[in-house]
PQR file with spaces between the fields and no chain letter, atoms N, CA, C, O and H, PARSE charges and radii, in Angstrom:
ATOM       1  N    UNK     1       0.828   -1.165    0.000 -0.4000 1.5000
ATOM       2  CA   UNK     1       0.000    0.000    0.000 -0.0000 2.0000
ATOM       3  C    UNK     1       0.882    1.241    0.000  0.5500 1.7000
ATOM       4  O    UNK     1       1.737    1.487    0.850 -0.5500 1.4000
ATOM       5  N    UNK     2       0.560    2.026   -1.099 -0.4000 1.5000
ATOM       6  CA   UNK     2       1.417    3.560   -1.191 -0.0000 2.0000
ATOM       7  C    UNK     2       0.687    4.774   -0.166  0.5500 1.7000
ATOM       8  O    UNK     2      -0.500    4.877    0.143 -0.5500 1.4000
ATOM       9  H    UNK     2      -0.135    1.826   -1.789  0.4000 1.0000
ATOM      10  N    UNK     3       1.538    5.407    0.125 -0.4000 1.5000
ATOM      11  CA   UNK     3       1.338    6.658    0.963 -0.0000 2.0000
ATOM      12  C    UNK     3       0.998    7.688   -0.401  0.5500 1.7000
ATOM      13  O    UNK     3       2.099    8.070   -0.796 -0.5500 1.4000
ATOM      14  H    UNK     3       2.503    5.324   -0.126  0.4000 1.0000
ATOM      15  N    UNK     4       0.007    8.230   -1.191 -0.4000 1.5000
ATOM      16  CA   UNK     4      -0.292    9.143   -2.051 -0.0000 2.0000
ATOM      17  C    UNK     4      -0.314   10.025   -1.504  0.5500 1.7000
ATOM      18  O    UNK     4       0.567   10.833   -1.799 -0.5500 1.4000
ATOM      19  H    UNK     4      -0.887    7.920   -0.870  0.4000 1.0000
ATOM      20  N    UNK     5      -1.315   10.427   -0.381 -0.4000 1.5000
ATOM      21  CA   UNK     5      -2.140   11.512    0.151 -0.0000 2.0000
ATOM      22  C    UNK     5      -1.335   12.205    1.023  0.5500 1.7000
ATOM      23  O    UNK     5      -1.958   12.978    1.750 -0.5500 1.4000
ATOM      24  H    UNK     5      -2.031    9.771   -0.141  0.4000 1.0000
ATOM      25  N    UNK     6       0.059   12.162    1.204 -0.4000 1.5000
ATOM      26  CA   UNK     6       0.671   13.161    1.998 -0.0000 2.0000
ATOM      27  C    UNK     6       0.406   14.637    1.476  0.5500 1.7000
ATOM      28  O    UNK     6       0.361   14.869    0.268 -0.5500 1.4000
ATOM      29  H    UNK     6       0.565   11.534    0.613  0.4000 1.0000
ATOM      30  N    UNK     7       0.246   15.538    2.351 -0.4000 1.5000
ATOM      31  CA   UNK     7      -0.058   16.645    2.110 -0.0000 2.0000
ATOM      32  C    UNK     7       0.581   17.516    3.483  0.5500 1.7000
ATOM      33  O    UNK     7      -0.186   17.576    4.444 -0.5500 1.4000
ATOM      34  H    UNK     7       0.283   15.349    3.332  0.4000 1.0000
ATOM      35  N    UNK     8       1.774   18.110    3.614 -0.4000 1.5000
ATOM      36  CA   UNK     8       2.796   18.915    4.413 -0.0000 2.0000
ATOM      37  C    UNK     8       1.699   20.059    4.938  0.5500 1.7000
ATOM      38  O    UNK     8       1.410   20.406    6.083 -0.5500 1.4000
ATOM      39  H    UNK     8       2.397   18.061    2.834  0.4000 1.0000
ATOM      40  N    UNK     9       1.160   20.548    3.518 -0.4000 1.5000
ATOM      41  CA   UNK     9       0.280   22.084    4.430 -0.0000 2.0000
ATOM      42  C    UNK     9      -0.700   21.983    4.643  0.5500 1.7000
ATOM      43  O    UNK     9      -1.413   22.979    4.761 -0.5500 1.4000
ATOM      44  H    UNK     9       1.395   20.267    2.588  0.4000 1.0000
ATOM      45  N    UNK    10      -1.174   20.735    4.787 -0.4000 1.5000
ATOM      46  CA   UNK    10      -2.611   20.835    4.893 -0.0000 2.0000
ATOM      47  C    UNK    10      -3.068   20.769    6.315  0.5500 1.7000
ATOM      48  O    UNK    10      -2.123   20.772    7.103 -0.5500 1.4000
ATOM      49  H    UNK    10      -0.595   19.925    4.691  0.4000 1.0000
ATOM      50  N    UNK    11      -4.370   20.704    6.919 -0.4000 1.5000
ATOM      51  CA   UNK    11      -4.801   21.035    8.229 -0.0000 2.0000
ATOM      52  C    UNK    11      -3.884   20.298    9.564  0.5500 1.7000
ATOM      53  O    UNK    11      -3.654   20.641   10.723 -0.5500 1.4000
ATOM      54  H    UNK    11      -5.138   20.702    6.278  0.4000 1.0000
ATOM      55  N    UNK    12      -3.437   18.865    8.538 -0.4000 1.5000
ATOM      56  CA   UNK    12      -3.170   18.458    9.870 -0.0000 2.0000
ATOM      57  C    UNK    12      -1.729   18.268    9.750  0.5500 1.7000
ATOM      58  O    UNK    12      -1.312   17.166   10.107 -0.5500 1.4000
ATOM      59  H    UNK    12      -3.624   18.586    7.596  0.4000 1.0000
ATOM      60  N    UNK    13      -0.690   19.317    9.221 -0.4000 1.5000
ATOM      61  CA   UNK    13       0.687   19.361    9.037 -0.0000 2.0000
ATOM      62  C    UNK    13       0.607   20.592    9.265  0.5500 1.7000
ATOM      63  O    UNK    13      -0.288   21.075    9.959 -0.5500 1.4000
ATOM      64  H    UNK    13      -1.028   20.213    8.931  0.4000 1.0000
ATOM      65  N    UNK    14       1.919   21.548    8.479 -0.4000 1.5000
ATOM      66  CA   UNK    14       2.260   22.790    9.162 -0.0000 2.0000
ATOM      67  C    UNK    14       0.882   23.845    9.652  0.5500 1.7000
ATOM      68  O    UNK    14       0.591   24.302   10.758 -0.5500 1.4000
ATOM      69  H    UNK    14       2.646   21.155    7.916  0.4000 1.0000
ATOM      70  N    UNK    15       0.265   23.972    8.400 -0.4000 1.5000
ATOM      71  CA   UNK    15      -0.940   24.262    8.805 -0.0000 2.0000
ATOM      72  C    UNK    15      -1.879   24.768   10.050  0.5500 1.7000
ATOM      73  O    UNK    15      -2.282   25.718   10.720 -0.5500 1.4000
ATOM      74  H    UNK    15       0.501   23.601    7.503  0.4000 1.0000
ATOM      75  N    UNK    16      -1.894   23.367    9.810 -0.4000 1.5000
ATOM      76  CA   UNK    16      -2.730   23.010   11.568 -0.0000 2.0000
ATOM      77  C    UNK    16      -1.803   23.127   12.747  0.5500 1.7000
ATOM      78  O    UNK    16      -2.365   23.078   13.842 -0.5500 1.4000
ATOM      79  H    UNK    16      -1.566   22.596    9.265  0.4000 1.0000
ATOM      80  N    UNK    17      -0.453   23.278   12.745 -0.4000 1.5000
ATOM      81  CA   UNK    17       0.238   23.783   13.776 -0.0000 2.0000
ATOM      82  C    UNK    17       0.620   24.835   13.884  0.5500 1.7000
ATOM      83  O    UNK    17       1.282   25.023   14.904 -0.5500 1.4000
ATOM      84  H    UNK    17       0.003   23.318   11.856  0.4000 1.0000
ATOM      85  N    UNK    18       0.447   25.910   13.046 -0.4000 1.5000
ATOM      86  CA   UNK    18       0.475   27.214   12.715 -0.0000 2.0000
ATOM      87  C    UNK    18      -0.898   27.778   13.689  0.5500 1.7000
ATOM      88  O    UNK    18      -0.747   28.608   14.584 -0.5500 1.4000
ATOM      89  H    UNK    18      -0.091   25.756   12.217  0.4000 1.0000
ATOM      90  N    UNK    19      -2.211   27.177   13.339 -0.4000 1.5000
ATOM      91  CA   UNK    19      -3.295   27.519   14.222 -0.0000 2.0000
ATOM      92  C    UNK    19      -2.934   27.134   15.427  0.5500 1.7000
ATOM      93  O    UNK    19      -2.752   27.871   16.396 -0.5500 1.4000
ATOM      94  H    UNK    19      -2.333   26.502   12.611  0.4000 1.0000
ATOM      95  N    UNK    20      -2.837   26.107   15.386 -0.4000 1.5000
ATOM      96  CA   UNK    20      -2.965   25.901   16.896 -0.0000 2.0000
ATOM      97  C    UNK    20      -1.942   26.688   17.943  0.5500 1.7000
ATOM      98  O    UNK    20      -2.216   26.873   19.129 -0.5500 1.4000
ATOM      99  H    UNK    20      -2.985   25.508   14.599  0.4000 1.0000
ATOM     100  N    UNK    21      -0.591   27.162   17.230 -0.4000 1.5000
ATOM     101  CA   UNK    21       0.524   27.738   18.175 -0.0000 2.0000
ATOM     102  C    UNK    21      -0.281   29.390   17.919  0.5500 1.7000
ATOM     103  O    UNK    21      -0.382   29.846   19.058 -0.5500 1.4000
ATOM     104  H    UNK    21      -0.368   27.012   16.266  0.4000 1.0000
ATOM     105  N    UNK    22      -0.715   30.153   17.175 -0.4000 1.5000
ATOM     106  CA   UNK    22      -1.326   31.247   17.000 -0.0000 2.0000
ATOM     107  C    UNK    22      -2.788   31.414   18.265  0.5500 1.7000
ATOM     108  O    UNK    22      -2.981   32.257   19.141 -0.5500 1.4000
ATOM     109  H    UNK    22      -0.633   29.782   16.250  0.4000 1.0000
ATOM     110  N    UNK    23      -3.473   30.386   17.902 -0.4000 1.5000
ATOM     111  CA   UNK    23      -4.457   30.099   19.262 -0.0000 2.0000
ATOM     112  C    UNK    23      -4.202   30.476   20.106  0.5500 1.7000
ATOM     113  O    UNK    23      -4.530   31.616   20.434 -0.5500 1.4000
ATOM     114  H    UNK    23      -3.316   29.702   17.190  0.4000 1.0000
ATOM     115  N    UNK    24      -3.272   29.428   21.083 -0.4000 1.5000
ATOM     116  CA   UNK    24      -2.683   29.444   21.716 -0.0000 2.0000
ATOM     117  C    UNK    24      -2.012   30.607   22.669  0.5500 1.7000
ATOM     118  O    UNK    24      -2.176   30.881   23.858 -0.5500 1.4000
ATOM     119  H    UNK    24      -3.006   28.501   20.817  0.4000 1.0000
ATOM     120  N    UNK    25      -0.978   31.314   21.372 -0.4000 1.5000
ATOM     121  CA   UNK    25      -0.835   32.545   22.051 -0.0000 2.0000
ATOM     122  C    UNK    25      -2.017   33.396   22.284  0.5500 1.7000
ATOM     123  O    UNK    25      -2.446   33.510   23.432 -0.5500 1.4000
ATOM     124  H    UNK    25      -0.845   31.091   20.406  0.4000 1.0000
ATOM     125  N    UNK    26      -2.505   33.922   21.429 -0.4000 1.5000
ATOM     126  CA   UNK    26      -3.579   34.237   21.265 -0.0000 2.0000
ATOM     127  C    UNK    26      -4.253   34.493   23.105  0.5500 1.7000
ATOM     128  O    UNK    26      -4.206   35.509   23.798 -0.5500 1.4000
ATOM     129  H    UNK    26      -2.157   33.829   20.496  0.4000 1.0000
ATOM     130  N    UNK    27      -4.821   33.145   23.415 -0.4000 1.5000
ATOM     131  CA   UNK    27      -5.446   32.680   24.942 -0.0000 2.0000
ATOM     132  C    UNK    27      -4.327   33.145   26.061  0.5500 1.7000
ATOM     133  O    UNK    27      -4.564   33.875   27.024 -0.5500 1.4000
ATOM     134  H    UNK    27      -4.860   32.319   22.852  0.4000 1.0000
ATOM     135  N    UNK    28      -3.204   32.628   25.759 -0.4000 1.5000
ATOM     136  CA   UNK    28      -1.750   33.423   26.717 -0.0000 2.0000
ATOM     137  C    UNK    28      -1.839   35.159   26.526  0.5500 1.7000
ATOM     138  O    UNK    28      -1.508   35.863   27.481 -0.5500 1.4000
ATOM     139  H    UNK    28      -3.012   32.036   24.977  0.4000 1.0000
ATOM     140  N    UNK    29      -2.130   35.551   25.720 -0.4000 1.5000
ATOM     141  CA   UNK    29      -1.936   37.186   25.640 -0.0000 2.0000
ATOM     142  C    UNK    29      -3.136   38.067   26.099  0.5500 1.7000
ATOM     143  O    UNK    29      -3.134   39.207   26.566 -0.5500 1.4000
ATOM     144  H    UNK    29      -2.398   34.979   24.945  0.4000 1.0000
ATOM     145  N    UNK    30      -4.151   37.217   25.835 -0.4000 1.5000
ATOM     146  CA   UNK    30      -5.419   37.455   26.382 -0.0000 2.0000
ATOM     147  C    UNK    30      -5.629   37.470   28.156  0.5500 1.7000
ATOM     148  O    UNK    30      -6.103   38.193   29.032 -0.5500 1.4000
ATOM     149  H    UNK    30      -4.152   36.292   25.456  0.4000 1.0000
ATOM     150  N    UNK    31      -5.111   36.492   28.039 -0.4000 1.5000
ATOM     151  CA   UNK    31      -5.186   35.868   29.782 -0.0000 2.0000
ATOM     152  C    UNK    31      -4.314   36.937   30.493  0.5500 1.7000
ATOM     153  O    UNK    31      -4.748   37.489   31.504 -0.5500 1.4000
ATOM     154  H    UNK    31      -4.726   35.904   27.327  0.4000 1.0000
ATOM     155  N    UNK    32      -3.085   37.243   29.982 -0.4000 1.5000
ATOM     156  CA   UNK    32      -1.967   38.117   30.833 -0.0000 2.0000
ATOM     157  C    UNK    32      -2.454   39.326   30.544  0.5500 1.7000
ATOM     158  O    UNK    32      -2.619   39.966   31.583 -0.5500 1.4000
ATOM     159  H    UNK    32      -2.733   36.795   29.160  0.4000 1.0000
ATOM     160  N    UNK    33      -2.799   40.004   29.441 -0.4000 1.5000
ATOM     161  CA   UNK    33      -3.545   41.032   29.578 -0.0000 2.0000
ATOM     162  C    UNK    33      -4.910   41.211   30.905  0.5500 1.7000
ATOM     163  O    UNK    33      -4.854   42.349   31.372 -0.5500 1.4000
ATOM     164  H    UNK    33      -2.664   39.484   28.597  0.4000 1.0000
ATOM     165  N    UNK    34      -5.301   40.917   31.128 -0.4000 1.5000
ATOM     166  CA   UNK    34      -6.403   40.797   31.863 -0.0000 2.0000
ATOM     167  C    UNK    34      -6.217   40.400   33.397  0.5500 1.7000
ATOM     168  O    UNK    34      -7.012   40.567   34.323 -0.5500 1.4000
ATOM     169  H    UNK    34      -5.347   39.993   30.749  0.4000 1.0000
ATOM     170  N    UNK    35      -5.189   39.939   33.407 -0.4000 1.5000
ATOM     171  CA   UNK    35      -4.284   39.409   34.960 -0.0000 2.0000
ATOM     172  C    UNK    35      -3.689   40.787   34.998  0.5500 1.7000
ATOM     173  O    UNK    35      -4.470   41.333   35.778 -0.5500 1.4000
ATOM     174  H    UNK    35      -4.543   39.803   32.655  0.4000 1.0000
ATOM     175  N    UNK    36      -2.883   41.627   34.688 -0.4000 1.5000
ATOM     176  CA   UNK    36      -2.343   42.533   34.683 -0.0000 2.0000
ATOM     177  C    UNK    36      -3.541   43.660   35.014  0.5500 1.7000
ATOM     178  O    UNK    36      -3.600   44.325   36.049 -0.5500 1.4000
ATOM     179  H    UNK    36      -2.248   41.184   34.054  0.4000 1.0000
ATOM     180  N    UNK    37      -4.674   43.729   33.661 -0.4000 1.5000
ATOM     181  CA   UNK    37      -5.428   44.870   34.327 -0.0000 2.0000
ATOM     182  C    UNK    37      -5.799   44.846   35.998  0.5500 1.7000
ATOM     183  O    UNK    37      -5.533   45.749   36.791 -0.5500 1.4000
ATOM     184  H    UNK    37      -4.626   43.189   32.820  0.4000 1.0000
ATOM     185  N    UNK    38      -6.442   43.646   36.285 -0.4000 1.5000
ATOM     186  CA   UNK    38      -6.937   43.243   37.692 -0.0000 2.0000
ATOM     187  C    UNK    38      -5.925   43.692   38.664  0.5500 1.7000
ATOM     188  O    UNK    38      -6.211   44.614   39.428 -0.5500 1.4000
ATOM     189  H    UNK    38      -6.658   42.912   35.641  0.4000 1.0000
ATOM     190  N    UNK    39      -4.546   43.020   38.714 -0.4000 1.5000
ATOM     191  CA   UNK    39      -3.630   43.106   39.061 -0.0000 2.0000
ATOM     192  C    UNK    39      -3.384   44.959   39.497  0.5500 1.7000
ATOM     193  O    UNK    39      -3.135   45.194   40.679 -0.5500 1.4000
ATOM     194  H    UNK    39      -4.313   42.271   38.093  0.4000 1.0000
ATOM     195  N    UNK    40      -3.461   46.027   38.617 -0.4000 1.5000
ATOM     196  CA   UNK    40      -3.308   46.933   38.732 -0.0000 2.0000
ATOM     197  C    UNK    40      -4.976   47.822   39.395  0.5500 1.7000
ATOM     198  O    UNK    40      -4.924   49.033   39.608 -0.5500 1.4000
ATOM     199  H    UNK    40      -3.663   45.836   37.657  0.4000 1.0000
ATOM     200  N    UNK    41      -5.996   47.224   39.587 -0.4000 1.5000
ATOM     201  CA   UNK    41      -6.990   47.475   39.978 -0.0000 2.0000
ATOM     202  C    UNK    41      -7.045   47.420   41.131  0.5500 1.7000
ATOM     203  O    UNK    41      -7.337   48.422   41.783 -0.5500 1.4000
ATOM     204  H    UNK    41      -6.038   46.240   39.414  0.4000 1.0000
ATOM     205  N    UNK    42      -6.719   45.957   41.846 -0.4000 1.5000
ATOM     206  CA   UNK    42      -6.506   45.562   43.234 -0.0000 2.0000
ATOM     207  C    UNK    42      -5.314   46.207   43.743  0.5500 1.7000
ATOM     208  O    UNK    42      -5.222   46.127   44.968 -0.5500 1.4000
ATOM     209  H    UNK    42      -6.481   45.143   41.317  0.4000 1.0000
ATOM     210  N    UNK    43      -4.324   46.858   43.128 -0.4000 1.5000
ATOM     211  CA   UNK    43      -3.182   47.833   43.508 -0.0000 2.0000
ATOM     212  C    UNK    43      -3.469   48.726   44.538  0.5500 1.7000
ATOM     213  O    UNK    43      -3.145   48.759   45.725 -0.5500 1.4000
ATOM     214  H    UNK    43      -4.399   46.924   42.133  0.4000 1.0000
ATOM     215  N    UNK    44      -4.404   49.715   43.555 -0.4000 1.5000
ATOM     216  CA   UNK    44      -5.262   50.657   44.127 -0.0000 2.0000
ATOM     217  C    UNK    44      -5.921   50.491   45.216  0.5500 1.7000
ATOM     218  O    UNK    44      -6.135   51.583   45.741 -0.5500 1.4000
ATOM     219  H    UNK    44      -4.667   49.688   42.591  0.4000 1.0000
ATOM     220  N    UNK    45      -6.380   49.546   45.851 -0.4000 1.5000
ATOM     221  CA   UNK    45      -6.860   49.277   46.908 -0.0000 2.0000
ATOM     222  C    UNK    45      -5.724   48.941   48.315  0.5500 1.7000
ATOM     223  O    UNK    45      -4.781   48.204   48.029 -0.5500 1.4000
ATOM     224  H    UNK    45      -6.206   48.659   45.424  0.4000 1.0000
ATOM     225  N    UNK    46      -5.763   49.221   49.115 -0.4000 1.5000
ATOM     226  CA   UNK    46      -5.081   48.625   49.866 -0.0000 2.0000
ATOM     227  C    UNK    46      -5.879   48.054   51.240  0.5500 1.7000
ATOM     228  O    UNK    46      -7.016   48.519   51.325 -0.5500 1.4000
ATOM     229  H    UNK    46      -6.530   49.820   49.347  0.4000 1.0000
ATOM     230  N    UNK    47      -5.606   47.387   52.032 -0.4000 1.5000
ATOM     231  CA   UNK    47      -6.401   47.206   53.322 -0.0000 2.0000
ATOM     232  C    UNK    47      -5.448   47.698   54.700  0.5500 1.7000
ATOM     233  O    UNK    47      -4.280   48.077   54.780 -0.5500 1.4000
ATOM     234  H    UNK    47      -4.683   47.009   51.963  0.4000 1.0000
ATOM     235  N    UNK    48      -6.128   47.573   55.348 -0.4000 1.5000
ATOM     236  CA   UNK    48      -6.185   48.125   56.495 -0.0000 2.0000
ATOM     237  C    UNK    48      -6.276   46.534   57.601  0.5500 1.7000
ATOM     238  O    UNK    48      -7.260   45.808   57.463 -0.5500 1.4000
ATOM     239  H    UNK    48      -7.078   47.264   55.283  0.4000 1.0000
ATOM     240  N    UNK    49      -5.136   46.143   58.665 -0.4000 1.5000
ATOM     241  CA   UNK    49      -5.535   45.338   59.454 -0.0000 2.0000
ATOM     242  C    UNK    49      -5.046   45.570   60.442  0.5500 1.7000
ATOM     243  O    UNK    49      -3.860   45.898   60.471 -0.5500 1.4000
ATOM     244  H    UNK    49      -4.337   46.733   58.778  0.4000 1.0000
ATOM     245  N    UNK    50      -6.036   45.447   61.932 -0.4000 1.5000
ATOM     246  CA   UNK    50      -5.828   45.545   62.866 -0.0000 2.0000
ATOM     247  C    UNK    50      -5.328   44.287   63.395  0.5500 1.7000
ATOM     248  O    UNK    50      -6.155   43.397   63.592 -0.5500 1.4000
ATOM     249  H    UNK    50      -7.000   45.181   61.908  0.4000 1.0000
ATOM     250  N    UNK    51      -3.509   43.969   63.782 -0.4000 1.5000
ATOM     251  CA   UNK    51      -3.173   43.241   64.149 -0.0000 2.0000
ATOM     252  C    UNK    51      -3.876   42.828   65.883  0.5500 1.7000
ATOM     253  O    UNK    51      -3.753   41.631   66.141 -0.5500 1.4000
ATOM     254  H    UNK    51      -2.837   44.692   63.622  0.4000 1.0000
ATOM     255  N    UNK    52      -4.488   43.589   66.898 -0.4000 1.5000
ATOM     256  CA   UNK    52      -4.230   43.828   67.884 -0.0000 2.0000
ATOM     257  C    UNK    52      -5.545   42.903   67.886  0.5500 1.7000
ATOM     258  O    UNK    52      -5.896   42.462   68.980 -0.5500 1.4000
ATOM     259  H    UNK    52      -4.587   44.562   66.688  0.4000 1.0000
ATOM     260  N    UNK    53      -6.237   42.601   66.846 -0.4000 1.5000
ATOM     261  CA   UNK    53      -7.320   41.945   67.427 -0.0000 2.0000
ATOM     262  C    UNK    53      -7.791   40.912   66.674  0.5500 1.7000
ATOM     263  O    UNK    53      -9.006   40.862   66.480 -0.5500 1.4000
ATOM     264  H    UNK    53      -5.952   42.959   65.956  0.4000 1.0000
ATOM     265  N    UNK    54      -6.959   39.938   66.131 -0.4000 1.5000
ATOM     266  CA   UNK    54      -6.800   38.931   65.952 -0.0000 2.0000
ATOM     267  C    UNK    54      -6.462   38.104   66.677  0.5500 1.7000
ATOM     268  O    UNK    54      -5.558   38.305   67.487 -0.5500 1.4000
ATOM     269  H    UNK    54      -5.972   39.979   66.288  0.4000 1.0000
ATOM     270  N    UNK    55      -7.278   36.635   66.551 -0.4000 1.5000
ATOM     271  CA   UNK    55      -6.940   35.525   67.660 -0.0000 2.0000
ATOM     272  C    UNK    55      -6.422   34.625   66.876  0.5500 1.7000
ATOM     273  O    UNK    55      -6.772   34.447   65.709 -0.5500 1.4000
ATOM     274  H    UNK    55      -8.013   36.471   65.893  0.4000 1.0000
ATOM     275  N    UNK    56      -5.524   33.978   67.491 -0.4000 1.5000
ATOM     276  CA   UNK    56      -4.476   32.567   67.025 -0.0000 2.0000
ATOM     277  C    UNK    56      -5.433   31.907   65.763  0.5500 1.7000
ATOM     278  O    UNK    56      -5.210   32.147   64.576 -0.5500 1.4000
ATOM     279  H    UNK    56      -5.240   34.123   68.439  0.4000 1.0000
ATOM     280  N    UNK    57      -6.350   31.181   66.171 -0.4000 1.5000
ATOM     281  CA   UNK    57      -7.076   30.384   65.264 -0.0000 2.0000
ATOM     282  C    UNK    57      -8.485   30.245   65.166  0.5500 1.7000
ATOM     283  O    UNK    57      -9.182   29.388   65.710 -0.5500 1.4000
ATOM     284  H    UNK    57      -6.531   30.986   67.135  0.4000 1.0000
ATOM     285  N    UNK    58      -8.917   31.381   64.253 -0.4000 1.5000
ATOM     286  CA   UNK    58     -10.294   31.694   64.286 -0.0000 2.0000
ATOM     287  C    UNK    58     -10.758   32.300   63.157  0.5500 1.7000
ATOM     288  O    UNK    58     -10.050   33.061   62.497 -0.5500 1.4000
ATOM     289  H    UNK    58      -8.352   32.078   63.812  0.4000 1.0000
ATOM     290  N    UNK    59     -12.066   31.988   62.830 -0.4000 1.5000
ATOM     291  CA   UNK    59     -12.716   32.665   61.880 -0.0000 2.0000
ATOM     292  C    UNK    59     -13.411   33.913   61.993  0.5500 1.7000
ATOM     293  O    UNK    59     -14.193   34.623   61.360 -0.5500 1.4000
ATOM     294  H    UNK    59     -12.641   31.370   63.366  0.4000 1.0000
ATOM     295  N    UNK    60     -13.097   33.892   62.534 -0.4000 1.5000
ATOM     296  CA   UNK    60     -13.665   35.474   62.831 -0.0000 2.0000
ATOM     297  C    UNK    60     -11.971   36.904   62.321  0.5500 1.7000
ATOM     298  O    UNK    60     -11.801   38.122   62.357 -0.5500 1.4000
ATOM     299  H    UNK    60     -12.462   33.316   63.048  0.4000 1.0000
ATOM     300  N    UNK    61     -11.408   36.039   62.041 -0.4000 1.5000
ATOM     301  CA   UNK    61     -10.181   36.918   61.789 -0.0000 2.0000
ATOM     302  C    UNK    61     -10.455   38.088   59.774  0.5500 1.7000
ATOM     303  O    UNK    61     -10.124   39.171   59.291 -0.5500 1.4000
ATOM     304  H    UNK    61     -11.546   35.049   62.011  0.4000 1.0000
ATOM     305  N    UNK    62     -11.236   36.840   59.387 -0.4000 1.5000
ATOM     306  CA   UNK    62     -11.689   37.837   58.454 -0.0000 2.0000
ATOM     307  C    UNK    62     -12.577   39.033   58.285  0.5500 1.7000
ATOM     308  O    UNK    62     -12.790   39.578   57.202 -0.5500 1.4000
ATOM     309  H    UNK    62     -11.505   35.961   59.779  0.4000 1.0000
ATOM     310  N    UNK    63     -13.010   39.350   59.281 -0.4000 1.5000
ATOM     311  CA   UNK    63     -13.935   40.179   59.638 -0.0000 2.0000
ATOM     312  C    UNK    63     -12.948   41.733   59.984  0.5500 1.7000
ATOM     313  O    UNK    63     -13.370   42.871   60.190 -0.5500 1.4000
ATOM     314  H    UNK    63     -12.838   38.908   60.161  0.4000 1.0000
ATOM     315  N    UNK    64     -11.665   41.268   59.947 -0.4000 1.5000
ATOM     316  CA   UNK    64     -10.826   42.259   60.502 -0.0000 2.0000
ATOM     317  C    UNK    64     -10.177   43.021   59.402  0.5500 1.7000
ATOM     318  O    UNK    64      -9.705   44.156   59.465 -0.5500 1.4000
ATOM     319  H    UNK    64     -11.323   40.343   59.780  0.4000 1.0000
ATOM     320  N    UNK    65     -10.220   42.353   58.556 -0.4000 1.5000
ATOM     321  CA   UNK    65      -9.764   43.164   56.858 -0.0000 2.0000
ATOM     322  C    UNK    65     -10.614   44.392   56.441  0.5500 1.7000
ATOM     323  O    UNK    65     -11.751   44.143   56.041 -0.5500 1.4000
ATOM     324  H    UNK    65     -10.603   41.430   58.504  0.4000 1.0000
ATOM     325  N    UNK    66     -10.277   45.476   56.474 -0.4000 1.5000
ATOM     326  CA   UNK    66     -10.801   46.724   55.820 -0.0000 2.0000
ATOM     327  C    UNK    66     -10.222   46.700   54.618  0.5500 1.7000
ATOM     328  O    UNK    66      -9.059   46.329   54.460 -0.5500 1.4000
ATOM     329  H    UNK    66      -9.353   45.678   56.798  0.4000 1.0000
ATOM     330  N    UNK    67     -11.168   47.186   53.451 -0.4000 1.5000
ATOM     331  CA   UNK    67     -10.479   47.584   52.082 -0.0000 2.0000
ATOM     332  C    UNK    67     -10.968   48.932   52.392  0.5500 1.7000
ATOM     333  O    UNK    67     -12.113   49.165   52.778 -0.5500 1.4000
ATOM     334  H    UNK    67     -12.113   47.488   53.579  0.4000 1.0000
ATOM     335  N    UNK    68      -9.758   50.089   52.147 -0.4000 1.5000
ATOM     336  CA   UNK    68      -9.628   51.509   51.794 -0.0000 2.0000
ATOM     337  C    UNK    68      -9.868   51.976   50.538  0.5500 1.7000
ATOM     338  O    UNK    68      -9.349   51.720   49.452 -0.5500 1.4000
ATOM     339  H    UNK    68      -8.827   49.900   51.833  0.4000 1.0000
ATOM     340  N    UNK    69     -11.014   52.929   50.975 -0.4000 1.5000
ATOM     341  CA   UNK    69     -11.543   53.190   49.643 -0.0000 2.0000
ATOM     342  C    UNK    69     -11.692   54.883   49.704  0.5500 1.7000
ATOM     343  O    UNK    69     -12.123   55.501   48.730 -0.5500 1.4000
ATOM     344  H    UNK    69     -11.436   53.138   51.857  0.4000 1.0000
């Protein structure tokens, strides 16, 4: 049986790895863009914690976080 149907550019040779590495970045540049905006959003904020009234091991310790606004 002969191999005829090779085809290098077609979808599933360079092709199709051309999309898929373009994709790819694509979703990576997207993603870090958008980590970065947030990133610089939550900057702007800072909190406020009162060490003095926190207990060793408790839930109630989140209650102690101020965000400054």
């Amino acid at each position: 049986m002969e191999n005829t149907n090779r085809n290098v550019f077609g979808l599933h040779g360079v092709t199709g790895l051309l999309i898929a590495t373009g994709l790819l970045l694509a979703i990576l540049a997207t993603l870090t863009y958008y980590a970065i905006k947030l990133q610089q959003e939550v900057a702007q904020k800072p909190y406020a914690l009162n060490a003095s009234e926190l207990k060793m091991k408790s839930t109630d310790n989140a209650k102690q976080v101020r965000v400054k606004e």
